[in-house]
XYZ file of C-alpha atoms in Angstrom:
723
model
C -42.103 19.794 11.700
C -43.868 23.109 11.882
C -43.426 25.467 8.828
C -41.201 23.352 6.714
C -42.165 21.786 3.367
C -43.183 18.071 3.778
C -42.460 17.301 0.218
C -40.681 14.192 -0.749
C -36.685 14.379 -1.083
C -35.075 12.572 -4.061
C -31.225 12.130 -4.245
C -30.195 11.086 -7.646
C -26.905 10.044 -9.106
C -24.893 7.544 -10.864
C -28.197 5.864 -11.929
C -29.551 5.317 -8.791
C -32.697 7.207 -6.721
C -33.049 7.411 -3.008
C -36.506 8.894 -2.176
C -37.540 9.836 1.271
C -41.145 10.327 2.361
C -41.897 13.412 4.813
C -45.493 13.323 4.313
C -46.392 11.983 7.530
C -46.051 12.873 11.124
C -43.815 9.922 11.580
C -39.958 10.348 10.885
C -38.795 10.393 7.340
C -38.712 7.005 5.515
C -36.618 5.778 2.640
C -39.357 4.350 0.274
C -37.336 3.743 -2.968
C -33.837 2.446 -3.534
C -32.850 1.304 -6.867
C -32.828 2.356 -10.415
C -33.022 6.353 -11.374
C -34.428 5.683 -15.030
C -33.897 9.330 -16.030
C -36.154 11.741 -13.959
C -38.657 8.856 -13.450
C -38.003 8.874 -9.637
C -38.106 12.606 -9.125
C -41.485 12.862 -10.904
C -42.900 10.000 -9.170
C -41.532 11.123 -5.744
C -45.201 12.234 -4.862
C -46.564 9.148 -6.031
C -44.090 6.940 -4.194
C -45.062 9.080 -0.969
C -48.784 8.533 -1.570
C -48.149 4.681 -2.143
C -45.820 4.188 0.973
C -48.778 3.679 3.525
C -48.858 0.009 3.942
C -52.198 -2.082 5.255
C -52.994 -2.354 9.005
C -52.732 -5.934 9.847
C -54.893 -7.851 11.953
C -53.972 -8.098 15.792
C -51.459 -5.199 15.070
C -51.127 -1.642 15.660
C -54.323 0.440 14.884
C -52.440 2.671 12.496
C -50.106 1.537 9.600
C -46.620 0.660 10.447
C -43.652 2.824 9.156
C -39.973 1.747 8.910
C -38.151 5.207 9.513
C -34.723 6.346 9.030
C -34.297 5.776 12.668
C -36.674 2.549 13.004
C -37.578 2.237 16.955
C -40.348 0.819 18.887
C -42.456 4.271 18.748
C -43.511 3.250 15.202
C -44.113 -0.285 15.836
C -40.831 -1.548 14.534
C -39.909 -4.757 16.268
C -36.771 -5.533 14.700
C -33.120 -4.374 15.641
C -33.387 -0.732 16.598
C -31.675 1.799 14.609
C -30.377 3.821 17.478
C -30.056 2.855 21.238
C -28.861 4.863 24.289
C -28.595 4.962 27.746
C -28.394 7.290 30.597
C -29.226 5.723 33.976
C -31.291 3.223 32.035
C -31.849 2.279 28.446
C -33.429 5.135 26.439
C -35.952 4.213 23.710
C -35.951 7.605 22.221
C -39.187 9.516 20.762
C -37.565 11.411 18.185
C -39.231 14.233 16.029
C -38.146 15.857 12.961
C -36.729 19.725 13.531
C -34.531 20.452 10.395
C -33.808 19.163 6.824
C -31.119 20.342 4.433
C -30.871 18.519 0.980
C -29.264 19.124 -2.243
C -29.519 17.012 -5.359
C -27.310 14.321 -3.958
C -27.136 14.644 -0.121
C -29.821 15.322 2.629
C -29.450 15.404 6.337
C -32.327 15.148 8.596
C -32.147 16.825 12.297
C -33.891 14.815 14.941
C -34.501 15.643 18.696
C -36.032 13.822 21.758
C -36.649 16.735 24.185
C -37.310 14.450 27.042
C -34.496 12.239 26.529
C -32.418 15.333 25.659
C -30.769 13.952 22.540
C -30.093 15.173 19.092
C -29.453 12.908 16.045
C -28.461 13.823 12.862
C -28.746 11.375 10.183
C -26.720 12.294 6.959
C -26.877 10.646 3.148
C -24.825 11.251 0.566
C -25.144 9.612 -3.094
C -21.974 9.842 -4.942
C -21.393 10.027 -8.724
C -21.289 6.399 -8.779
C -24.416 5.469 -7.034
C -22.588 4.692 -3.866
C -24.862 6.162 -0.884
C -22.896 6.889 2.508
C -24.961 7.217 5.589
C -23.741 8.215 9.088
C -25.326 9.412 12.298
C -24.316 12.311 14.716
C -25.350 12.086 18.248
C -25.187 14.951 20.502
C -25.727 14.792 24.219
C -28.311 17.748 25.040
C -28.658 16.986 28.796
C -26.701 17.688 31.815
C -25.556 14.182 32.583
C -23.548 11.521 30.412
C -25.102 9.731 27.779
C -23.815 6.468 26.628
C -24.290 5.451 22.910
C -25.125 1.892 22.605
C -25.618 1.481 18.954
C -25.961 3.708 15.896
C -27.084 1.771 13.257
C -27.586 2.438 9.516
C -30.569 0.631 7.988
C -32.204 0.682 4.674
C -35.416 -1.271 3.371
C -35.203 -3.932 0.909
C -38.131 -5.417 -1.435
C -39.215 -8.698 -1.179
C -37.496 -10.013 -4.357
C -34.123 -9.454 -2.350
C -34.363 -12.991 -1.154
C -30.671 -14.466 -0.903
C -27.963 -13.185 1.115
C -24.210 -13.273 0.318
C -21.476 -12.280 2.490
C -17.779 -13.844 3.079
C -16.073 -15.861 5.757
C -12.374 -17.185 6.082
C -9.530 -17.867 8.174
C -5.734 -16.782 7.932
C -4.202 -17.559 4.719
C -7.767 -18.396 3.306
C -9.635 -15.241 3.542
C -12.931 -14.264 1.474
C -14.624 -17.280 1.144
C -18.245 -16.650 -0.047
C -21.354 -18.100 1.722
C -24.937 -17.854 0.617
C -28.109 -18.272 2.716
C -31.859 -17.366 1.804
C -33.360 -14.374 3.567
C -35.640 -15.757 6.296
C -37.841 -14.383 9.001
C -35.438 -13.363 11.763
C -32.135 -11.679 11.792
C -28.762 -12.289 9.893
C -26.426 -10.802 12.363
C -22.738 -10.789 11.730
C -20.608 -9.108 14.680
C -17.211 -8.536 14.586
C -15.375 -8.386 18.200
C -11.769 -8.817 17.103
C -10.799 -5.076 17.166
C -10.354 -5.461 13.341
C -12.424 -6.564 10.626
C -10.819 -10.084 10.826
C -9.874 -12.653 8.256
C -13.654 -13.878 8.427
C -14.660 -10.122 7.654
C -18.366 -10.118 5.824
C -16.421 -7.453 3.518
C -19.939 -6.752 1.639
C -23.167 -7.892 2.692
C -24.981 -8.751 -0.484
C -28.753 -9.408 -0.911
C -30.352 -10.164 -3.875
C -32.866 -11.733 -6.508
C -32.301 -15.698 -6.098
C -29.199 -16.863 -7.932
C -27.881 -13.718 -8.727
C -24.032 -13.960 -9.966
C -21.418 -11.513 -11.347
C -23.123 -10.841 -14.528
C -26.887 -11.114 -13.795
C -29.453 -10.356 -10.945
C -30.499 -7.228 -8.928
C -28.288 -6.680 -5.837
C -28.354 -4.476 -2.875
C -25.301 -4.157 -0.537
C -24.007 -2.522 2.590
C -20.076 -2.133 3.757
C -19.053 -0.639 7.090
C -16.129 1.439 6.478
C -14.439 0.987 9.952
C -11.485 -1.050 10.873
C -12.688 -1.852 14.581
C -15.504 -3.915 15.736
C -18.458 -4.162 13.407
C -22.062 -5.375 12.886
C -23.541 -6.477 9.861
C -27.434 -7.176 9.643
C -30.157 -8.314 7.361
C -33.636 -8.766 9.070
C -37.198 -9.585 7.756
C -39.829 -9.720 9.953
C -43.505 -11.025 9.090
C -44.949 -7.373 9.014
C -42.453 -6.085 6.859
C -40.599 -2.913 6.864
C -43.251 -0.323 5.826
C -44.286 -1.277 2.410
C -40.950 -2.904 2.096
C -39.947 -6.304 3.112
C -36.602 -6.729 4.770
C -33.744 -4.185 6.070
C -30.009 -4.280 5.180
C -27.190 -2.221 7.416
C -24.904 -2.313 10.209
C -22.193 -0.042 11.741
C -19.577 0.030 14.776
C -20.099 -2.404 17.216
C -19.839 -0.785 20.572
C -19.040 -2.221 23.836
C -20.866 -1.728 26.972
C -19.627 1.823 28.343
C -17.110 2.599 25.581
C -18.697 5.631 24.089
C -20.311 7.852 26.901
C -20.844 11.435 26.079
C -20.546 14.324 28.452
C -23.002 17.130 28.294
C -22.565 18.932 24.718
C -20.181 15.916 23.350
C -21.014 14.316 20.122
C -20.452 10.898 18.703
C -20.184 10.075 14.829
C -20.726 6.812 13.557
C -18.597 5.463 10.717
C -20.188 5.493 7.453
C -22.109 2.633 6.467
C -22.122 2.335 2.163
C -24.887 1.078 0.356
C -24.953 0.173 -3.446
C -27.645 -1.023 -5.771
C -27.194 -2.696 -9.218
C -29.122 -4.221 -11.565
C -26.201 -5.884 -13.427
C -25.018 -8.357 -10.496
C -21.984 -8.366 -8.405
C -19.745 -6.853 -11.033
C -22.245 -3.922 -11.315
C -21.492 -3.559 -7.520
C -17.726 -3.762 -7.993
C -17.854 -1.013 -10.586
C -19.678 1.467 -8.253
C -17.449 0.531 -5.337
C -14.365 0.640 -7.317
C -15.284 4.065 -8.572
C -16.085 5.398 -5.029
C -12.417 4.306 -3.962
C -10.560 5.853 -6.901
C -12.191 9.026 -5.869
C -10.683 9.036 -2.494
C -8.128 11.760 -1.978
C -5.700 9.215 -0.685
C -5.926 7.141 -3.946
C -2.578 6.832 -5.668
C -2.064 9.034 -8.784
C 1.150 7.403 -9.920
C 1.531 3.946 -11.455
C 1.593 1.268 -8.886
C 5.457 0.323 -8.554
C 6.263 -3.370 -9.050
C 7.436 -4.526 -5.668
C 9.508 -6.946 -4.078
C 9.128 -7.883 -0.116
C 11.919 -9.689 1.623
C 9.762 -11.763 4.095
C 9.695 -15.059 2.196
C 13.232 -14.725 0.656
C 15.047 -14.306 3.870
C 12.723 -14.304 6.954
C 14.482 -13.086 10.213
C 17.875 -13.753 8.542
C 18.957 -10.222 7.656
C 22.513 -10.720 6.328
C 23.104 -7.140 4.724
C 25.361 -8.536 2.108
C 22.853 -10.954 0.804
C 20.082 -8.285 1.097
C 22.093 -5.974 -1.120
C 22.655 -8.811 -3.611
C 18.816 -9.343 -3.508
C 18.411 -5.896 -4.224
C 20.532 -6.158 -7.329
C 18.581 -9.044 -8.653
C 15.429 -7.047 -8.031
C 16.378 -4.308 -9.830
C 17.824 -6.497 -12.895
C 13.990 -8.258 -13.260
C 12.530 -4.672 -13.184
C 11.328 -4.207 -9.617
C 10.512 -0.608 -8.640
C 10.071 -0.729 -5.050
C 12.314 -2.870 -2.718
C 10.558 -3.582 1.038
C 12.643 -4.542 3.840
C 10.447 -6.867 6.266
C 10.303 -7.957 9.659
C 13.980 -8.279 11.104
C 15.835 -5.170 10.950
C 15.031 -3.713 14.719
C 16.478 -4.188 17.964
C 16.575 -7.596 19.269
C 14.404 -9.042 16.340
C 15.602 -12.478 15.549
C 12.365 -13.948 16.117
C 8.843 -13.240 16.618
C 9.145 -13.539 20.373
C 11.164 -10.147 21.084
C 11.638 -6.519 19.710
C 8.192 -5.253 18.773
C 7.952 -1.853 20.107
C 11.771 -1.180 19.851
C 11.635 0.566 16.666
C 15.646 1.571 16.280
C 17.818 -0.472 13.877
C 19.548 -3.374 15.512
C 23.200 -2.367 15.092
C 24.151 -6.451 15.607
C 22.218 -6.857 12.379
C 22.795 -3.629 10.719
C 26.260 -2.315 12.209
C 25.948 0.923 10.170
C 22.249 1.100 10.289
C 20.227 0.871 7.038
C 21.938 3.811 5.277
C 23.711 1.457 3.187
C 20.819 -0.554 1.740
C 18.642 2.236 1.590
C 21.345 4.280 -0.430
C 21.983 1.035 -2.801
C 18.154 0.605 -3.281
C 17.820 4.181 -4.437
C 20.993 4.045 -6.281
C 19.553 1.135 -8.453
C 16.524 3.145 -9.362
C 13.952 1.566 -6.637
C 11.902 2.996 -3.970
C 12.718 1.463 -0.473
C 10.335 0.569 1.949
C 10.222 -0.999 5.369
C 8.078 -3.183 7.859
C 6.712 -2.062 11.141
C 3.978 -3.446 13.387
C 3.111 -0.178 15.619
C 0.272 -1.199 17.111
C 1.825 -4.319 19.057
C 4.368 -5.181 21.522
C 6.390 -8.198 22.824
C 7.042 -8.486 26.318
C 10.620 -9.031 25.569
C 11.340 -5.586 24.778
C 12.962 -2.295 26.074
C 9.375 -0.896 25.786
C 7.326 -3.403 27.570
C 10.007 -3.156 30.257
C 10.002 0.585 30.744
C 6.366 1.266 30.084
C 4.058 -1.759 31.127
C 1.336 0.491 31.448
C 1.169 1.087 27.890
C -0.095 -2.243 27.122
C -3.696 -2.173 26.285
C -5.245 -4.958 28.865
C -6.972 -5.150 32.230
C -5.017 -3.890 35.185
C -4.177 -7.116 36.866
C -2.937 -8.869 33.512
C -1.531 -8.637 30.151
C -3.950 -10.733 28.813
C -3.410 -13.850 26.438
C -0.288 -13.743 24.122
C -0.923 -13.911 20.260
C 2.186 -14.778 18.112
C 3.921 -13.785 21.552
C 2.645 -10.149 21.189
C 0.325 -7.729 22.748
C -1.408 -4.661 22.009
C -0.121 -1.172 22.606
C -2.930 1.663 23.872
C -2.551 4.201 21.042
C -5.403 6.188 22.409
C -2.872 7.250 25.067
C -1.143 10.385 23.666
C 2.363 9.609 25.036
C 2.128 6.181 23.220
C 1.012 7.578 19.945
C 3.888 10.402 20.151
C 6.406 7.406 20.992
C 5.312 5.710 17.852
C 5.250 9.163 15.643
C 8.647 10.046 16.666
C 10.215 6.558 16.185
C 8.557 6.003 12.728
C 8.902 9.485 11.595
C 12.717 10.002 12.451
C 13.329 6.755 10.803
C 11.312 7.659 7.240
C 13.285 11.112 7.319
C 16.783 9.464 8.236
C 16.576 6.864 5.662
C 14.307 8.352 2.970
C 11.769 5.657 3.417
C 9.216 5.887 0.610
C 6.776 3.002 1.888
C 5.772 1.570 5.258
C 4.315 -1.912 5.368
C 2.003 -1.480 8.400
C 1.256 -4.696 9.875
C -1.307 -5.838 12.676
C -1.108 -9.362 13.521
C -3.553 -10.242 16.293
C -7.130 -9.584 17.227
C -7.865 -7.192 20.128
C -9.067 -9.340 23.032
C -9.857 -7.474 26.529
C -8.836 -4.469 24.611
C -9.327 -2.271 28.096
C -7.752 1.059 28.894
C -5.639 0.593 32.170
C -6.133 4.007 32.949
C -9.847 4.493 32.646
C -11.136 0.691 32.765
C -13.334 1.264 29.597
C -13.268 -0.929 26.609
C -11.158 0.736 23.903
C -11.666 -0.815 20.503
C -13.419 2.112 19.549
C -10.460 4.698 20.830
C -7.980 2.368 19.489
C -9.309 2.432 15.759
C -9.678 6.472 16.034
C -6.091 6.566 17.377
C -4.775 4.443 14.588
C -6.185 6.586 12.004
C -4.980 9.690 13.771
C -1.194 8.133 13.841
C -1.509 7.109 10.193
C -3.159 10.771 9.076
C -0.096 12.347 11.320
C 2.641 10.650 9.623
C 1.250 11.214 5.996
C 1.015 14.945 6.886
C 4.419 15.051 8.315
C 5.906 12.909 5.076
C 3.983 14.137 1.797
C 4.375 11.271 -0.848
C 4.876 8.393 1.622
C 2.828 5.492 0.975
C 1.382 3.126 3.572
C 0.140 -0.764 3.149
C -2.458 -2.105 5.323
C -1.337 -5.690 6.301
C -2.905 -7.476 9.072
C -1.771 -10.899 9.137
C -2.588 -10.675 5.668
C -5.918 -9.857 4.722
C -7.761 -9.129 8.355
C -7.921 -5.657 7.998
C -9.369 -4.857 4.551
C -12.074 -1.895 4.721
C -12.802 1.492 3.479
C -12.088 3.056 6.601
C -8.480 1.985 6.636
C -8.193 2.760 2.808
C -8.739 6.337 3.173
C -5.260 6.568 4.545
C -3.418 3.770 2.966
C -2.281 3.126 -0.381
C -2.973 -0.361 -0.845
C -3.998 -3.768 1.118
C -2.213 -6.987 1.527
C -5.030 -9.457 0.596
C -3.807 -12.640 2.268
C -0.409 -13.851 3.790
C -0.604 -16.818 1.206
C 0.956 -16.464 -2.368
C -0.580 -19.847 -3.341
C -1.935 -19.198 -6.698
C -4.895 -21.535 -6.129
C -5.810 -20.033 -3.216
C -4.998 -16.276 -4.406
C -7.338 -17.074 -7.419
C -10.555 -16.845 -4.903
C -8.991 -14.301 -2.353
C -8.492 -11.585 -5.168
C -11.917 -12.335 -6.803
C -13.714 -11.666 -3.845
C -11.761 -8.749 -2.458
C -12.107 -7.286 -5.896
C -15.794 -7.000 -5.113
C -14.919 -4.071 -3.161
C -11.279 -2.815 -3.467
C -9.921 -1.774 -7.095
C -6.801 -4.147 -8.234
C -4.393 -1.263 -7.972
C -4.765 -1.243 -4.107
C -4.635 -5.193 -3.719
C -1.188 -6.497 -3.311
C -0.415 -9.761 -5.408
C 2.912 -11.270 -5.188
C 4.751 -14.237 -7.109
C 6.499 -16.490 -4.813
C 8.638 -19.634 -5.358
C 6.955 -22.981 -6.555
C 6.412 -24.129 -3.331
C 4.012 -21.916 -1.424
C 5.173 -21.086 2.012
C 1.615 -21.207 3.626
C 0.198 -24.409 1.775
C 3.338 -26.276 0.469
C 1.640 -26.674 -2.735
C 3.586 -26.691 -5.899
C 2.755 -24.713 -8.797
C 4.139 -23.528 -12.125
C 5.584 -20.216 -12.835
C 3.120 -19.267 -15.583
C 0.164 -20.034 -13.371
C 1.956 -17.786 -10.737
C 2.793 -14.995 -12.789
C -0.931 -14.725 -14.426
C -2.336 -14.606 -10.974
C 0.095 -11.943 -9.756
C -0.843 -9.801 -12.630
C -4.187 -8.745 -11.584
C -3.354 -6.592 -8.645
C -0.711 -4.389 -7.133
C 1.858 -6.815 -8.362
C 5.098 -7.902 -6.633
C 7.716 -10.571 -5.693
C 8.248 -12.541 -2.582
C 10.912 -14.876 -3.334
C 14.577 -15.128 -2.993
C 15.746 -14.193 -6.560
C 19.338 -15.302 -5.472
C 18.188 -18.818 -5.654
C 16.186 -18.520 -8.941
C 17.479 -20.037 -12.233
C 18.339 -17.791 -15.174
C 15.155 -19.068 -16.713
C 13.059 -18.008 -13.970
C 14.708 -14.563 -13.953
C 14.187 -14.188 -17.656
C 10.468 -15.250 -17.095
C 10.244 -12.813 -14.310
C 11.644 -9.913 -16.340
C 9.357 -10.544 -19.171
C 6.377 -10.592 -16.599
C 7.419 -7.306 -15.220
C 7.909 -5.427 -18.496
C 4.345 -6.940 -19.584
C 3.002 -5.748 -16.342
C 4.439 -2.054 -16.471
C 3.310 -1.821 -20.038
C -0.239 -2.649 -19.145
C -0.825 -1.089 -15.820
C -2.594 1.651 -17.069
C -5.427 -1.000 -18.322
C -5.037 -3.165 -15.397
C -5.474 -0.329 -12.886
C -7.967 1.860 -14.186
C -10.523 -0.356 -16.022
C -13.580 -2.169 -15.126
C -13.040 -5.581 -13.247
C -15.202 -8.187 -14.803
C -15.744 -11.884 -13.966
C -17.686 -14.514 -15.616
C -20.491 -16.819 -14.204
C -18.902 -19.919 -15.642
C -21.310 -23.157 -14.972
C -17.985 -25.002 -14.153
C -16.888 -24.377 -10.688
C -13.492 -25.791 -11.548
C -12.872 -22.882 -13.640
C -12.619 -19.488 -13.844
C -12.725 -16.222 -16.333
C -11.767 -12.901 -15.344
C -10.735 -9.748 -16.587
C -9.933 -6.011 -16.993
C -11.921 -4.074 -19.818
C -11.063 -0.587 -20.651
C -13.599 2.092 -20.039
C -14.183 2.575 -23.570
C -14.221 -1.109 -24.276
C -11.549 -1.127 -27.156
C -9.053 -3.123 -24.918
C -8.972 -5.923 -22.307
C -7.094 -8.589 -20.818
C -8.272 -11.704 -19.810
C -7.278 -14.849 -17.562
C -8.710 -18.128 -18.064
C -7.981 -20.432 -15.166
C -8.180 -24.193 -14.433
C -8.295 -24.307 -10.455
C -8.725 -28.353 -10.112
C -9.311 -30.991 -12.517
C -13.051 -30.807 -14.263
C -15.427 -33.581 -15.039
C -16.029 -31.704 -18.153
C -14.324 -33.189 -21.173
C -14.788 -30.322 -23.473
C -15.397 -26.803 -23.477
C -18.531 -25.027 -24.398
C -18.613 -21.811 -26.052
C -17.840 -19.277 -23.085
C -18.696 -15.726 -23.231
C -15.998 -12.646 -22.524
C -18.039 -10.401 -20.284
C -17.517 -6.762 -20.725
C -16.684 -6.331 -24.457
C -18.346 -4.235 -26.988
C -20.574 -6.221 -29.560
C -20.098 -3.540 -32.046
C -16.350 -3.705 -32.091
C -13.695 -6.183 -33.769
C -11.031 -7.290 -31.356
C -7.509 -8.561 -32.237
C -6.981 -11.480 -29.931
C -3.627 -12.705 -28.784
C -2.503 -15.198 -26.291
C 0.322 -13.179 -24.409
C 3.502 -15.302 -24.576
C 5.485 -13.349 -21.925
C 4.001 -15.396 -19.009
C 4.919 -18.622 -20.410
C 3.148 -21.256 -22.245
C -0.092 -22.750 -20.900
C -0.273 -26.258 -19.588
C -3.159 -27.895 -22.000
C -4.938 -31.315 -21.169
C -5.829 -31.971 -25.106
C -4.578 -33.154 -28.311
C -5.350 -30.226 -30.194
C -6.661 -26.466 -29.359
C -9.836 -24.880 -30.823
C -8.793 -23.513 -34.510
C -9.339 -19.846 -33.368
C -7.244 -20.297 -30.573
C -4.286 -21.831 -32.405
C -4.406 -18.427 -34.355
C -4.572 -16.529 -31.219
C -1.233 -17.953 -30.433
C 0.397 -16.740 -33.479
C 2.203 -13.400 -33.523
C -0.440 -11.345 -35.071
C -3.171 -13.226 -33.377
C -6.873 -13.315 -34.849
C -9.383 -10.952 -35.499
C -12.991 -11.495 -34.145
C -16.079 -9.605 -33.631
C -17.063 -8.299 -30.326
C -20.400 -9.777 -30.862
C -19.080 -13.343 -31.118
C -16.933 -12.691 -28.176
C -19.549 -11.183 -25.829
C -22.785 -12.757 -26.657
C -22.155 -16.151 -28.910
C -18.835 -16.874 -26.912
C -15.994 -19.155 -28.287
C -14.797 -22.494 -27.127
C -11.966 -22.362 -24.906
C -8.831 -24.989 -24.754
C -8.869 -27.471 -21.663
C -6.343 -26.742 -19.179
C -4.454 -29.025 -16.588
C -5.321 -28.138 -13.265
C -3.388 -25.238 -11.714
C -2.877 -23.524 -15.083
C -3.964 -20.535 -16.900
C -4.281 -18.715 -20.077
C -3.545 -14.943 -20.722
C -5.323 -13.303 -23.525
C -5.117 -9.711 -24.796
C -8.081 -8.053 -26.684
C -7.299 -5.002 -28.672
C -8.142 -2.416 -31.731
C -7.420 -4.846 -34.917
C -6.196 -1.695 -36.659
C -3.648 -0.532 -33.884
C 0.067 -1.784 -33.054
C 0.262 -5.387 -33.204
């Protein structure tokens, strides 16, 4: 780049440094990503640049290899390319650096290939929490169409990053962690569902072998996009510059999906990267801070919710629902959500989707009565929609079959008896906006449960014949943005047959996610633990259901269900009209405890212990000043261990003392023992027991032996504060 300073660029924020080398004739390279250590990375930037040239290998290029910000074959990179383009044929761009802009926390590199007539701007921004956002802007500078095949964001990793952790799953059993060693070759996860899916990787984490929640050095990436995705870890024998492997990914584009006319640009979704030397909890802390800084992040306390689905399903008897609303208000519910079944022809899941008008057979006077009753009881009123889908048995599908997103000669295969609407067509989006917006205004709706119950297979526009998952995702974002602009204060939940659309693209315009369609507390303990790797608890819907779970038919105790649902945006999914007085009283106490503690539960630091016994789990929320905390100790299944070893409560301050109390509001724990450890017996008393932070956080204490499917809730507070 003639005339430009080739000095290294160093971004520093949140205890993290990212250093770019610009000294060679190659494109810029990331030569360091990790701990900032004060100004050391800045002071050593020149030396990092000096030492960024690897050896020249035998039987190899005659010059040292580089791994640049847009790795291609030009630099001798034989792995997956950063950028792939096509005009009449596949292009291997030969990019040159033409401009650089940078500040303390952001840098943008402008690259051009004159022969290929393309310009690429690669942007990096390091936020105050140490999360690095990377995106690519590709502009067609030629006079013929340019197809974007891939626009990946990739960062290099050191050799000690030798183990991969990501997630998989299925409906009602999302967020299953899986580990594999880093090997030569590529670990390439592709999402071709038009949404992230129940098997979404969520985060790809690469770290030092055996890393856990509280230990190990880890590097991670997240694709902040709600459509097709790809996730990459790759290692070649020749490495990546002076480093070993690469991490990243971005939107997965289908052939012909993004074709740029002359002068047009494509901006990739952001890929987010985070580093920590404090294990997975360190990553969570960074991502939670990043999400809590979103302009859309709720600024008011998260209301206790009752959702009607598992209470009434499609049986919308308005008198029964009014009774349910009164019961909900009596136990402390603050938001009442009317789920599926209220709109035209919707008596089952085979009909009605797309006809967003109130069914007068079910609700002769409309929804005005229940909305007024709910608001009169002091609760917010929410309503379920599935705007992106349609049943063939609907007025909409009969009048506008061309609105279905599918190849011309077919509707494609049904999924839950439904098909996809082409939101990228303005007439479709306008219809949905007008329908939803008018209902929000007419019935003073405070909250939308926005569902998305199928994958997008054969997502092809009938008008253009082009694949449309990309356009569908952008159109969904635009519709959400339009509704929120028209109705300030409206909140929206992202539900996708449970947890199939959980990502930081959708969470920039929604206010919570439904983590899973199962409320089974055994399943939920794991689902919420791993969803919380990325999403802070106040955005994760977590509901108490009846004793027999709808999805698994497992029976569980009320205290266990209450403890599990507490650690999220809490709610109820239960027909309260069939609850006993004892159950209603238990729900009321739990609701009051939730409301009195949500300032901590929804703003503190999430911590999880690394226990040696997989049958047990210990997790909690610690206030930022570490003066208070709430922990749950959980037995998921029977354990072969006959006693409890000393167990450390992570995140507490060893220099403090704490009053430790077993909270009675959620019911008595189910114990598998003759007697409890002495300290625990005192913690169960009204004033609890005072213990040192050092003992709790460093030496640990023995815990009681629990029966499987049970939990205890412990609160830690200032011993000089109110009891």
